[in-house]
mmCIF file of C-alpha atoms in Angstrom:
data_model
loop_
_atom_site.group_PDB
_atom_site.id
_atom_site.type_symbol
_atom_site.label_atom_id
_atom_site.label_comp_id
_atom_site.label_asym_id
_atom_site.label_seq_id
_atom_site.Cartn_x
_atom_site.Cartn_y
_atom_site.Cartn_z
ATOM 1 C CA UNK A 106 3.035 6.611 -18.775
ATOM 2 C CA UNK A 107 0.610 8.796 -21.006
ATOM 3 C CA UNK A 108 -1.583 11.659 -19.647
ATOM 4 C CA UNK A 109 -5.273 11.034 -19.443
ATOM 5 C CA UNK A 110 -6.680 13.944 -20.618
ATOM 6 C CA UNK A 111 -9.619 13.653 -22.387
ATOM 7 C CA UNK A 112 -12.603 13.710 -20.248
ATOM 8 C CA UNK A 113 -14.233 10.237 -21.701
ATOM 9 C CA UNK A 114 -10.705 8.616 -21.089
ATOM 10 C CA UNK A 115 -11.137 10.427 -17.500
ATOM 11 C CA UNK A 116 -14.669 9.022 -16.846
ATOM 12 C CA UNK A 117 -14.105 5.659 -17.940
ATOM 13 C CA UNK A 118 -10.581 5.472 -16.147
ATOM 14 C CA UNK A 119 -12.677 6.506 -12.811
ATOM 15 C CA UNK A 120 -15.571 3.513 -13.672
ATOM 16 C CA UNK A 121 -13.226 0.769 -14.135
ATOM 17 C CA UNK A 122 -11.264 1.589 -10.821
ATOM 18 C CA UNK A 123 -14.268 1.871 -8.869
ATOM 19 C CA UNK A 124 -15.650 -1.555 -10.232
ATOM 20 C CA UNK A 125 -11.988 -3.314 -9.958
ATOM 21 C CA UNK A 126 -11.802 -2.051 -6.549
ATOM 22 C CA UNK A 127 -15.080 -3.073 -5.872
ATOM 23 C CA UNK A 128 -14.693 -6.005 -7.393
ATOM 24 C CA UNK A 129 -11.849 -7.121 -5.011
ATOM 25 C CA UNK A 130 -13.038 -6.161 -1.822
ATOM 26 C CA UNK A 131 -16.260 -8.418 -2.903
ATOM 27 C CA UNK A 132 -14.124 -11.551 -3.432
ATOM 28 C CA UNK A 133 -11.880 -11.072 -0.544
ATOM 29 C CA UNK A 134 -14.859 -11.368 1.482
ATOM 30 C CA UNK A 135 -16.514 -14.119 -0.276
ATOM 31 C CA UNK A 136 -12.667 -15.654 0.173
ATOM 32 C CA UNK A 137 -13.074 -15.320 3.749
ATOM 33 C CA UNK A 138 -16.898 -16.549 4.355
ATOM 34 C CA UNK A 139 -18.140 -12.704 5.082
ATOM 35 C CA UNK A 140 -20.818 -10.646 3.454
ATOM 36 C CA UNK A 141 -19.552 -7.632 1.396
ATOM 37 C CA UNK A 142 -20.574 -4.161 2.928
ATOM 38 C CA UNK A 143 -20.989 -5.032 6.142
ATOM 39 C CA UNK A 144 -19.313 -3.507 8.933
ATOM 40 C CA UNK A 145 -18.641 -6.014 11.308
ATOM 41 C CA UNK A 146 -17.245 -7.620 8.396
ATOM 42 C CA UNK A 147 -14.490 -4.756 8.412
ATOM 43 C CA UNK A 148 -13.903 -4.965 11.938
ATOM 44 C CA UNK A 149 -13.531 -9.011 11.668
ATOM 45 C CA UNK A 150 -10.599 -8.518 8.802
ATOM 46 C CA UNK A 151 -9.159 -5.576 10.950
ATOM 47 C CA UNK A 152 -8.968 -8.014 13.831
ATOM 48 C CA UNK A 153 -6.789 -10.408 11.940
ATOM 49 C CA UNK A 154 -4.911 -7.531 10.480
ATOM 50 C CA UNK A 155 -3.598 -6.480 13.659
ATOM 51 C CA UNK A 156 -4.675 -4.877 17.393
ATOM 52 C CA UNK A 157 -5.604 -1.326 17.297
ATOM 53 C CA UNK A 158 -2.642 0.564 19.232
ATOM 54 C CA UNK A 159 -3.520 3.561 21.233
ATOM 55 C CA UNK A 160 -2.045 6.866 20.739
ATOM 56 C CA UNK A 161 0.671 8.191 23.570
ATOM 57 C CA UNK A 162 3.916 8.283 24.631
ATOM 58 C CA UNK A 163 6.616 5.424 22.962
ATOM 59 C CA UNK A 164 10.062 6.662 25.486
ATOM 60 C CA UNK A 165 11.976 3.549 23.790
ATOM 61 C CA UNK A 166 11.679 5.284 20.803
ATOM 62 C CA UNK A 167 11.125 9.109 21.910
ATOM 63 C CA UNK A 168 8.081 9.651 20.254
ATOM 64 C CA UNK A 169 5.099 11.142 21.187
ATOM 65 C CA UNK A 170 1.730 10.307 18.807
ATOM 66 C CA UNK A 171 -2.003 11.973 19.047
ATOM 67 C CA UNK A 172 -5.116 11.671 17.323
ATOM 68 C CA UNK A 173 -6.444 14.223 15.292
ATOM 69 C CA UNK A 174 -9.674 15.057 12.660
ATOM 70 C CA UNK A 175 -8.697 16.519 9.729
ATOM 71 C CA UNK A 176 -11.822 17.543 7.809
ATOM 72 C CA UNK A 177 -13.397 15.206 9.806
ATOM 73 C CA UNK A 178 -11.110 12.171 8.695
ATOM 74 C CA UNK A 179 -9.435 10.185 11.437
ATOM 75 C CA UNK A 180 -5.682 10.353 11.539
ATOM 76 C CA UNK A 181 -2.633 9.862 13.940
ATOM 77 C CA UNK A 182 0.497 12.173 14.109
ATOM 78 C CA UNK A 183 3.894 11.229 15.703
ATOM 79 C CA UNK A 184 6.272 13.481 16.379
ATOM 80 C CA UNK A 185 9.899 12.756 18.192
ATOM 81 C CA UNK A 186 9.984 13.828 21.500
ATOM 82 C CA UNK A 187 13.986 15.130 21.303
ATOM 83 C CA UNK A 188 15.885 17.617 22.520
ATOM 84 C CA UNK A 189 16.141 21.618 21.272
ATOM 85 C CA UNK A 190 19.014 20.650 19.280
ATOM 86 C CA UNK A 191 17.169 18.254 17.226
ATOM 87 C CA UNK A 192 14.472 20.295 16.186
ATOM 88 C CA UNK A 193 16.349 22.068 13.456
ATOM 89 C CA UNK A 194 14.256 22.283 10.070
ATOM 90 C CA UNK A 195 12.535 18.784 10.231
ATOM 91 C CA UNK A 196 10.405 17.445 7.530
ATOM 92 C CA UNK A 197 7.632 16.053 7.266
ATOM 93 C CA UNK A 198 6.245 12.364 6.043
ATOM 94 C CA UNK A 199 2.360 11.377 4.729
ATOM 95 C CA UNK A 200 2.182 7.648 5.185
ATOM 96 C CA UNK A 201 -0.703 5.734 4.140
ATOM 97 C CA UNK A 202 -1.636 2.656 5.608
ATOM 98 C CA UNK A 203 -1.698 -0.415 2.941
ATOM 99 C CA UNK A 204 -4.741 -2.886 2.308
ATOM 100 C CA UNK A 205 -6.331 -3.270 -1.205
ATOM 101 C CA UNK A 206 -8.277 -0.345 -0.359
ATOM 102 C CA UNK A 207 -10.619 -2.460 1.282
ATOM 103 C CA UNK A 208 -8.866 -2.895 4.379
ATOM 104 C CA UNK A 209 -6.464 -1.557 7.339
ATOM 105 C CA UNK A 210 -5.775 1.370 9.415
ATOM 106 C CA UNK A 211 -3.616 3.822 10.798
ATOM 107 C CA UNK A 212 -4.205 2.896 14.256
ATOM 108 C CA UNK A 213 -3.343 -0.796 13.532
ATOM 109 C CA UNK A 214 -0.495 -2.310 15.000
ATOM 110 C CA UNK A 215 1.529 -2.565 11.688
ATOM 111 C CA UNK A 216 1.115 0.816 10.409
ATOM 112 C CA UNK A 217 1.601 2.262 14.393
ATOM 113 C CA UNK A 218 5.156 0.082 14.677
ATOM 114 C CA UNK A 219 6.376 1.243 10.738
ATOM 115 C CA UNK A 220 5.443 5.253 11.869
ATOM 116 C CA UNK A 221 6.954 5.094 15.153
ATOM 117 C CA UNK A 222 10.455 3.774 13.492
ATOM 118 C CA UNK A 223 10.056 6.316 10.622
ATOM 119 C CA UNK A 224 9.744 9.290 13.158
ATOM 120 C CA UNK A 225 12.367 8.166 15.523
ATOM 121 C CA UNK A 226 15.250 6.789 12.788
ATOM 122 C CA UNK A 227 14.342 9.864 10.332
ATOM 123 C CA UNK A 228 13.663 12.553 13.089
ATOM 124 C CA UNK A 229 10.658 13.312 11.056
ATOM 125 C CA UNK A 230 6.786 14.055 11.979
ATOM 126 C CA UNK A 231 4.734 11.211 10.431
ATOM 127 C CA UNK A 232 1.514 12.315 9.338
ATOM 128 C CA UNK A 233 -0.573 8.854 9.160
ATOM 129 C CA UNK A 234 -4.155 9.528 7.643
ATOM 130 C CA UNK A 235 -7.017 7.202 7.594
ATOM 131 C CA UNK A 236 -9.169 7.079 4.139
ATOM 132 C CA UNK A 237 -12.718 5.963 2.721
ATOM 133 C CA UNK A 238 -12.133 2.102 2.429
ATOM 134 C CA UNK A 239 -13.932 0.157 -0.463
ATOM 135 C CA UNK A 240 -17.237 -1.150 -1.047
ATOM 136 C CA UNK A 241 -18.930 0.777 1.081
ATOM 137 C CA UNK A 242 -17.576 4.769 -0.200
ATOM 138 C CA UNK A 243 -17.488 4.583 -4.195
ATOM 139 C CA UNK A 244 -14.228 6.095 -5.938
ATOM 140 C CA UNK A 245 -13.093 8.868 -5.528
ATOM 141 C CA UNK A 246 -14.243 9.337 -2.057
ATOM 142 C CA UNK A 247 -10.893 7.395 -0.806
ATOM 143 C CA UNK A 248 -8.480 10.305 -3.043
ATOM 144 C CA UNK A 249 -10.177 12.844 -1.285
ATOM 145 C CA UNK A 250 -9.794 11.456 2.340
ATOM 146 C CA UNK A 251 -6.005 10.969 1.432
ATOM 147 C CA UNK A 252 -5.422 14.476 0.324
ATOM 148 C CA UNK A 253 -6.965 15.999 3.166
ATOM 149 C CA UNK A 254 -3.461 15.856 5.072
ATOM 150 C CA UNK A 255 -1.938 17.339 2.093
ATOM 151 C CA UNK A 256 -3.882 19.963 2.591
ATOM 152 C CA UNK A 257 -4.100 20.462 5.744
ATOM 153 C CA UNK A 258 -0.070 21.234 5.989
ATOM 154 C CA UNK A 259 -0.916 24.532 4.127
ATOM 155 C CA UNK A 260 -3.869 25.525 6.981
ATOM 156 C CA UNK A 261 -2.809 27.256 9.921
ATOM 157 C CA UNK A 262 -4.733 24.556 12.181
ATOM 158 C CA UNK A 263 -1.907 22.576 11.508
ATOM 159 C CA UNK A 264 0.895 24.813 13.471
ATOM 160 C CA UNK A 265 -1.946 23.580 16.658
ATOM 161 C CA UNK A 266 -0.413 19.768 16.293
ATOM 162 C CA UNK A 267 2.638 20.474 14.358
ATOM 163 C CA UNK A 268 5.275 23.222 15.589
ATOM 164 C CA UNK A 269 6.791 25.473 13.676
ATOM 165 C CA UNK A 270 10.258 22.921 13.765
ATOM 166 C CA UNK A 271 8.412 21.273 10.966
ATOM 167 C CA UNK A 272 8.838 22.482 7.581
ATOM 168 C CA UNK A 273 5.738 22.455 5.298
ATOM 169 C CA UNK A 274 8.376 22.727 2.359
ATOM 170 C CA UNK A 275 10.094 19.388 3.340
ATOM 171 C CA UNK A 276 6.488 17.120 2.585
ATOM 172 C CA UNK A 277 7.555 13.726 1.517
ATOM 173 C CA UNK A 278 4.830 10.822 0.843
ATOM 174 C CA UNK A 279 4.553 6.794 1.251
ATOM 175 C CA UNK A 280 2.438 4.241 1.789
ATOM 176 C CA UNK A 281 2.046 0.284 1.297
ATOM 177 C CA UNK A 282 0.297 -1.777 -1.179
ATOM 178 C CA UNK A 283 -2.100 -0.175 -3.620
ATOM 179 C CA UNK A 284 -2.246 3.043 -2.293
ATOM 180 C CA UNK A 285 0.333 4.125 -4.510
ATOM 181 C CA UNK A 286 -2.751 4.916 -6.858
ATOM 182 C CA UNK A 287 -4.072 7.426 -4.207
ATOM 183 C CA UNK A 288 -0.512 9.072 -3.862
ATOM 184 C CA UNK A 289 0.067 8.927 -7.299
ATOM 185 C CA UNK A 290 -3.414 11.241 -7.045
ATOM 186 C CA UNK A 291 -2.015 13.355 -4.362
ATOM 187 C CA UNK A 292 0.813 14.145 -6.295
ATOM 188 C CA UNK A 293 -1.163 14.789 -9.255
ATOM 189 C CA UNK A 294 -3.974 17.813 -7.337
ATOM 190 C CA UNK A 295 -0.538 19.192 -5.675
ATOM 191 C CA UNK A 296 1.387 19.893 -9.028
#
């Protein structure tokens, strides 16, 4: 894939997501008999999407998950819960939560299940960030909320939730549906 570099290319690259994405979100919720850019409509879709699952203590799976703000963006960390042995150089995995950017969370029942196995099978931390969903924040509002974790592993408030166990050179990111366009982003401010 080419390099957008010129800053026309850049602009109009930035107007056409924001109206496609916009454009989406509207007819999902004409699809589904709600009014666009309301937020009860949100919380309706999020219903059918899935329970909310409070943060805590999983001892099936040994992991332990908390809520955190990170530049004032809501967003859930699980750690495992293992012994000293364990702890040896661990990494550390950004997932983001899937949903036609108009939709989901990382508190939802999906998204808490698929972290909880990822930290417990990969002996990982899961970093699980929320992000500006679509119509109501305009592009590139959403790109900003999901780097905020990336940078946020550089800051030293991040030794207060993650431990020193957890290597900030060992970063490794996911996520479901189209958010590959707001990793692809991540990836793109980090280099």
């Amino acid at each position: 894939m080419r390099e957008v570099s010129h800053p026309f290319h850049k602009a109009l690259l930035a107007r056409t997501s924001t109206a496609l994405m916009s454009l989406l979100c509207k007819r999902f919720y004409q699809e589904a008999g709600l009014s666009p850019g309301k937020e009860f409509c949100r919380k309706t879709v999020n219903k059918y999407m899935g329970r909310s699952t409070p943060a805590g203590i999983d001892s099936k799976k040994g992991i332990v998950s908390t809520d955190v703000l990170i530049n004032n963006v809501p967003t859930r960390v699980y750690k495992p819960t293992d012994s000293e042995e364990h702890r040896m150089e661990r990494s550390i995995l950004i997932n983001y939560h899937g949903g036609g950017y108009c939709i989901g969370s990382p508190f939802s029942h999906q998204t808490d299940m698929l972290s909880k196995l990822l930290a417990s099978t990969l002996n990982v931390a899961v970093v699980s960030p929320s992000y500006s969903l679509a119509p109501e924040k305009a592009f590139p509002a959403a790109v900003e909320d999901a780097f905020n974790p990336v940078s946020w592993l550089s800051s030293k408030e991040s030794l207060r939730t993650l431990d020193s166990s957890f290597s900030r050179q060992r970063v490794s990111i996911m996520g479901d549906s189209a958010v590959r366009f707001y990793i692809h982003f991540c990836l793109v401010l980090v280099v």
